[in-house]
Amino acid sequence: MNIKKLTENATSLLKELIETPSFSQEEENTAVLIAGWFLENNIPFQRTKNNIWATNEHFDESKPTLLLNSHHDTVKPNSAYTRDPFKAQFEDGKLYGLGSNDAGGCLVSLLATFTNFYAAENLCYNIVIVASAEEENSGKNGLNSMLPILPHIDVAIVGEPTLMHLAIAEKGLVVFDATVAGTPSHAAHPNTNNAIYNSIGVLQWFKDFKFEKISDALGAVKMTVTQISAGAQHNVVPAHVDLVVDVRVNDAYSNKEIAALLQKEAPCSKITPRSLRLNSSAIAVDHDLVIAGIALGRETYGSPTLSDQAVLSCQSLKLGPGDSTRSHSADEFIYLHEIEEGIQLYIALLSRVIVQ
């Protein structure tokens, strides 16, 4: 299909998406817009809650299946915005608006790419596309809920802003709730088991602890204490201090291994993971998608940020137009040339891998 026309249509859809609020769990109206894309292109689709999905015309169960995925929910705009976050504004080659970069540009570029290949015959791979909901809040009705419904997925491209370079690995996430215990007492009386003082050594342990396994793509596991709370009034020594610990897991560990290690080693009274489902992800450096991307001049790297890759069990590649450093920022934008480049590179990449 004509790349210029695909780019014009994709940009037009992105403008509509920006101007339609779609916070996580509130994506009903953007789902309608995405459904409209398929209707306009005469492509059958299905809607499961706020997830819109489709398969290529000549889907063949005997072939492996490639998933194309990106999300249409957004975070809420932060207070530093100087522009209307829900008004798509073109200026100096940029398209401003909430969700333009994360991940609207990726989503419309993937929709254009899927449309390009939809009717192709004799592909090496089937193609499934999912425009998913609830990515930003890791909700229960997002891509994770679609996996039992979709055909079996063998490999995936997840559209997130990477400047169209190849994120061949992504860190997982485990959030822990930890407790440091002590003896509650009146502040006027001696107390050698003050939970707040006890927490000093515990905090130092979390600061200094090093996980042994280092990943070639993702480096070391990163552990950070991000929240602390204790006490209710000035004259009472509390019974415990509560901590929240954020652990970004490399692909050398499973989330289950991280939890077991910390429950054994951490010097606190209790440490409990909130969830173990957001695992690290990766794709082999010799996978055809990676080889094709490198041949197109793209670089490989490991990504520290979380995406819907975390809910996939298959190999997956994170790749998309836009820049991750703009995500969740004030006056978010994407360059128009990035959308065109994204569509061109997605199509060129898949042409090297799935076209016979």
mmCIF file of C-alpha atoms in Angstrom, residues 68-245:
data_model
loop_
_atom_site.group_PDB
_atom_site.id
_atom_site.type_symbol
_atom_site.label_atom_id
_atom_site.label_comp_id
_atom_site.label_asym_id
_atom_site.label_seq_id
_atom_site.Cartn_x
_atom_site.Cartn_y
_atom_site.Cartn_z
ATOM 1 C CA LEU A 68 1.611 -6.678 16.983
ATOM 2 C CA ASN A 69 0.561 -4.826 20.123
ATOM 3 C CA SER A 70 0.380 -1.358 21.548
ATOM 4 C CA HIS A 71 -1.975 0.374 23.979
ATOM 5 C CA HIS A 72 -4.479 3.208 23.700
ATOM 6 C CA ASP A 73 -4.833 4.178 27.361
ATOM 7 C CA THR A 74 -2.867 7.063 28.855
ATOM 8 C CA VAL A 75 -1.748 8.318 32.223
ATOM 9 C CA LYS A 76 -3.408 11.470 33.550
ATOM 10 C CA PRO A 77 -1.707 14.711 32.509
ATOM 11 C CA ASN A 78 0.661 16.166 35.081
ATOM 12 C CA SER A 79 0.327 19.657 36.500
ATOM 13 C CA ALA A 80 3.261 21.059 34.487
ATOM 14 C CA TYR A 81 1.372 21.043 31.159
ATOM 15 C CA THR A 82 1.345 24.443 29.448
ATOM 16 C CA ARG A 83 -0.792 23.203 26.534
ATOM 17 C CA ASP A 84 -4.216 21.605 26.516
ATOM 18 C CA PRO A 85 -3.318 17.889 26.791
ATOM 19 C CA PHE A 86 -6.484 16.947 24.886
ATOM 20 C CA LYS A 87 -5.919 19.243 21.931
ATOM 21 C CA ALA A 88 -3.805 17.876 19.086
ATOM 22 C CA GLN A 89 -1.540 20.731 18.020
ATOM 23 C CA PHE A 90 0.895 20.699 15.089
ATOM 24 C CA GLU A 91 3.927 22.946 15.488
ATOM 25 C CA ASP A 92 7.487 22.822 14.128
ATOM 26 C CA GLY A 93 7.064 19.298 12.803
ATOM 27 C CA LYS A 94 5.704 18.042 16.128
ATOM 28 C CA LEU A 95 2.281 16.735 17.111
ATOM 29 C CA TYR A 96 1.545 17.705 20.716
ATOM 30 C CA GLY A 97 -0.976 16.036 23.008
ATOM 31 C CA LEU A 98 -1.407 13.484 25.767
ATOM 32 C CA GLY A 99 -0.611 9.992 24.494
ATOM 33 C CA SER A 100 1.000 11.218 21.272
ATOM 34 C CA ASN A 101 4.334 9.632 22.177
ATOM 35 C CA ASP A 102 3.206 7.007 24.688
ATOM 36 C CA ALA A 103 1.986 5.155 22.851
ATOM 37 C CA GLY A 104 -0.311 6.658 20.245
ATOM 38 C CA GLY A 105 2.372 7.048 17.601
ATOM 39 C CA CYS A 106 3.352 3.412 18.016
ATOM 40 C CA LEU A 107 -0.245 2.213 17.937
ATOM 41 C CA VAL A 108 -1.257 4.017 14.741
ATOM 42 C CA SER A 109 1.995 2.984 13.055
ATOM 43 C CA LEU A 110 1.291 -0.666 13.893
ATOM 44 C CA LEU A 111 -2.307 -0.333 12.697
ATOM 45 C CA ALA A 112 -0.990 1.010 9.394
ATOM 46 C CA THR A 113 1.529 -1.831 9.196
ATOM 47 C CA PHE A 114 -1.120 -4.487 9.892
ATOM 48 C CA THR A 115 -3.371 -2.932 7.262
ATOM 49 C CA ASN A 116 -0.510 -3.085 4.757
ATOM 50 C CA PHE A 117 -0.106 -6.843 5.259
ATOM 51 C CA TYR A 118 -3.726 -7.776 6.044
ATOM 52 C CA ALA A 119 -4.656 -9.225 2.643
ATOM 53 C CA ALA A 120 -1.223 -10.580 1.704
ATOM 54 C CA GLU A 121 -1.154 -14.229 0.707
ATOM 55 C CA ASN A 122 1.451 -16.877 1.498
ATOM 56 C CA LEU A 123 2.964 -15.106 4.522
ATOM 57 C CA CYS A 124 5.429 -17.084 6.662
ATOM 58 C CA TYR A 125 3.666 -15.865 9.802
ATOM 59 C CA ASN A 126 0.101 -15.153 10.730
ATOM 60 C CA ILE A 127 -0.366 -11.650 12.127
ATOM 61 C CA VAL A 128 -2.545 -10.733 15.086
ATOM 62 C CA ILE A 129 -2.897 -7.114 16.185
ATOM 63 C CA VAL A 130 -4.211 -6.017 19.562
ATOM 64 C CA ALA A 131 -4.872 -2.396 20.466
ATOM 65 C CA SER A 132 -4.965 -2.995 24.196
ATOM 66 C CA ALA A 133 -6.335 -1.233 27.239
ATOM 67 C CA GLU A 134 -5.097 -0.783 30.809
ATOM 68 C CA GLU A 135 -1.371 -0.881 30.075
ATOM 69 C CA GLU A 136 -0.509 2.156 32.146
ATOM 70 C CA ASN A 137 -2.018 0.729 35.339
ATOM 71 C CA SER A 138 -1.211 -2.954 34.626
ATOM 72 C CA GLY A 139 -4.952 -3.569 34.858
ATOM 73 C CA LYS A 140 -6.728 -6.896 34.764
ATOM 74 C CA ASN A 141 -8.580 -6.162 31.500
ATOM 75 C CA GLY A 142 -5.613 -5.351 29.295
ATOM 76 C CA LEU A 143 -3.385 -7.517 27.105
ATOM 77 C CA ASN A 144 -3.036 -10.082 29.894
ATOM 78 C CA SER A 145 -6.776 -10.781 29.681
ATOM 79 C CA MET A 146 -6.532 -11.298 25.922
ATOM 80 C CA LEU A 147 -3.962 -14.079 25.932
ATOM 81 C CA PRO A 148 -6.465 -16.903 26.592
ATOM 82 C CA ILE A 149 -8.669 -15.513 23.792
ATOM 83 C CA LEU A 150 -6.079 -14.920 21.083
ATOM 84 C CA PRO A 151 -4.531 -17.608 18.887
ATOM 85 C CA HIS A 152 -1.277 -19.007 20.247
ATOM 86 C CA ILE A 153 1.417 -16.311 19.963
ATOM 87 C CA ASP A 154 4.949 -17.351 18.986
ATOM 88 C CA VAL A 155 6.660 -13.959 18.974
ATOM 89 C CA ALA A 156 5.565 -10.360 19.537
ATOM 90 C CA ILE A 157 6.437 -6.795 18.658
ATOM 91 C CA VAL A 158 5.261 -4.446 21.402
ATOM 92 C CA GLY A 159 4.926 -0.857 20.272
ATOM 93 C CA GLU A 160 6.532 1.534 22.740
ATOM 94 C CA PRO A 161 8.676 4.589 21.947
ATOM 95 C CA THR A 162 12.235 3.360 21.320
ATOM 96 C CA LEU A 163 13.309 5.748 18.520
ATOM 97 C CA MET A 164 12.771 2.651 16.359
ATOM 98 C CA HIS A 165 15.765 0.927 17.901
ATOM 99 C CA LEU A 166 15.476 -2.674 19.080
ATOM 100 C CA ALA A 167 14.813 -3.166 22.784
ATOM 101 C CA ILE A 168 15.778 -6.833 22.912
ATOM 102 C CA ALA A 169 15.178 -7.127 26.654
ATOM 103 C CA GLU A 170 13.073 -5.361 29.250
ATOM 104 C CA LYS A 171 13.284 -5.380 33.020
ATOM 105 C CA GLY A 172 10.448 -6.891 35.018
ATOM 106 C CA LEU A 173 8.978 -5.464 38.201
ATOM 107 C CA VAL A 174 8.194 -6.756 41.667
ATOM 108 C CA VAL A 175 6.866 -4.405 44.335
ATOM 109 C CA PHE A 176 7.316 -5.598 47.916
ATOM 110 C CA ASP A 177 5.635 -4.539 51.133
ATOM 111 C CA ALA A 178 8.092 -4.911 54.011
ATOM 112 C CA THR A 179 7.711 -4.521 57.770
ATOM 113 C CA VAL A 180 10.330 -3.642 60.373
ATOM 114 C CA ALA A 181 9.046 -4.600 63.828
ATOM 115 C CA GLY A 182 9.764 -3.150 67.250
ATOM 116 C CA THR A 183 8.224 -2.702 70.668
ATOM 117 C CA PRO A 184 5.541 -0.035 70.980
ATOM 118 C CA SER A 185 5.851 2.240 74.002
ATOM 119 C CA HIS A 186 5.341 5.700 75.462
ATOM 120 C CA ALA A 187 7.999 8.043 74.107
ATOM 121 C CA ALA A 188 8.925 9.109 77.654
ATOM 122 C CA HIS A 189 10.083 5.619 78.661
ATOM 123 C CA PRO A 190 13.296 3.763 77.674
ATOM 124 C CA ASN A 191 12.937 1.501 74.639
ATOM 125 C CA THR A 192 15.810 -0.478 73.155
ATOM 126 C CA ASN A 193 13.629 -1.960 70.419
ATOM 127 C CA ASN A 194 12.374 1.151 68.620
ATOM 128 C CA ALA A 195 11.053 0.108 65.189
ATOM 129 C CA ILE A 196 12.105 3.403 63.621
ATOM 130 C CA TYR A 197 15.700 3.028 64.831
ATOM 131 C CA ASN A 198 15.628 -0.638 63.775
ATOM 132 C CA SER A 199 14.717 0.494 60.281
ATOM 133 C CA ILE A 200 18.001 2.396 59.891
ATOM 134 C CA GLY A 201 20.007 -0.813 59.489
ATOM 135 C CA VAL A 202 17.311 -2.351 57.303
ATOM 136 C CA LEU A 203 17.321 0.637 54.969
ATOM 137 C CA GLN A 204 21.111 0.472 54.766
ATOM 138 C CA TRP A 205 20.858 -3.221 53.871
ATOM 139 C CA PHE A 206 18.462 -2.492 51.014
ATOM 140 C CA LYS A 207 20.738 0.329 49.828
ATOM 141 C CA ASP A 208 23.870 -1.829 49.829
ATOM 142 C CA PHE A 209 22.543 -5.225 48.706
ATOM 143 C CA LYS A 210 23.795 -6.418 45.309
ATOM 144 C CA PHE A 211 22.198 -9.174 43.262
ATOM 145 C CA GLU A 212 24.901 -11.448 41.871
ATOM 146 C CA LYS A 213 23.603 -12.194 38.378
ATOM 147 C CA ILE A 214 24.298 -9.486 35.805
ATOM 148 C CA SER A 215 22.505 -9.479 32.437
ATOM 149 C CA ASP A 216 24.352 -8.661 29.227
ATOM 150 C CA ALA A 217 21.350 -6.689 27.956
ATOM 151 C CA LEU A 218 19.858 -5.294 31.158
ATOM 152 C CA GLY A 219 22.725 -5.042 33.623
ATOM 153 C CA ALA A 220 22.069 -5.540 37.331
ATOM 154 C CA VAL A 221 18.792 -5.871 39.189
ATOM 155 C CA LYS A 222 17.868 -2.461 40.633
ATOM 156 C CA MET A 223 16.266 -2.348 44.078
ATOM 157 C CA THR A 224 14.941 0.894 45.590
ATOM 158 C CA VAL A 225 13.025 1.696 48.757
ATOM 159 C CA THR A 226 10.398 4.145 47.535
ATOM 160 C CA GLN A 227 8.001 4.602 50.457
ATOM 161 C CA ILE A 228 8.234 4.565 54.256
ATOM 162 C CA SER A 229 5.568 5.137 56.908
ATOM 163 C CA ALA A 230 5.339 4.784 60.674
ATOM 164 C CA GLY A 231 3.729 6.256 63.749
ATOM 165 C CA ALA A 232 0.454 7.981 64.526
ATOM 166 C CA GLN A 233 1.343 10.567 67.176
ATOM 167 C CA HIS A 234 4.379 12.260 68.688
ATOM 168 C CA ASN A 235 4.412 10.519 72.087
ATOM 169 C CA VAL A 236 3.997 6.904 70.929
ATOM 170 C CA VAL A 237 6.817 4.718 69.625
ATOM 171 C CA PRO A 238 5.172 2.674 66.835
ATOM 172 C CA ALA A 239 5.053 -1.113 66.756
ATOM 173 C CA HIS A 240 6.348 -1.257 63.179
ATOM 174 C CA VAL A 241 7.687 0.666 60.199
ATOM 175 C CA ASP A 242 6.210 -0.094 56.771
ATOM 176 C CA LEU A 243 8.377 0.048 53.642
ATOM 177 C CA VAL A 244 7.643 -0.269 49.939
ATOM 178 C CA VAL A 245 10.490 -1.712 47.879
#
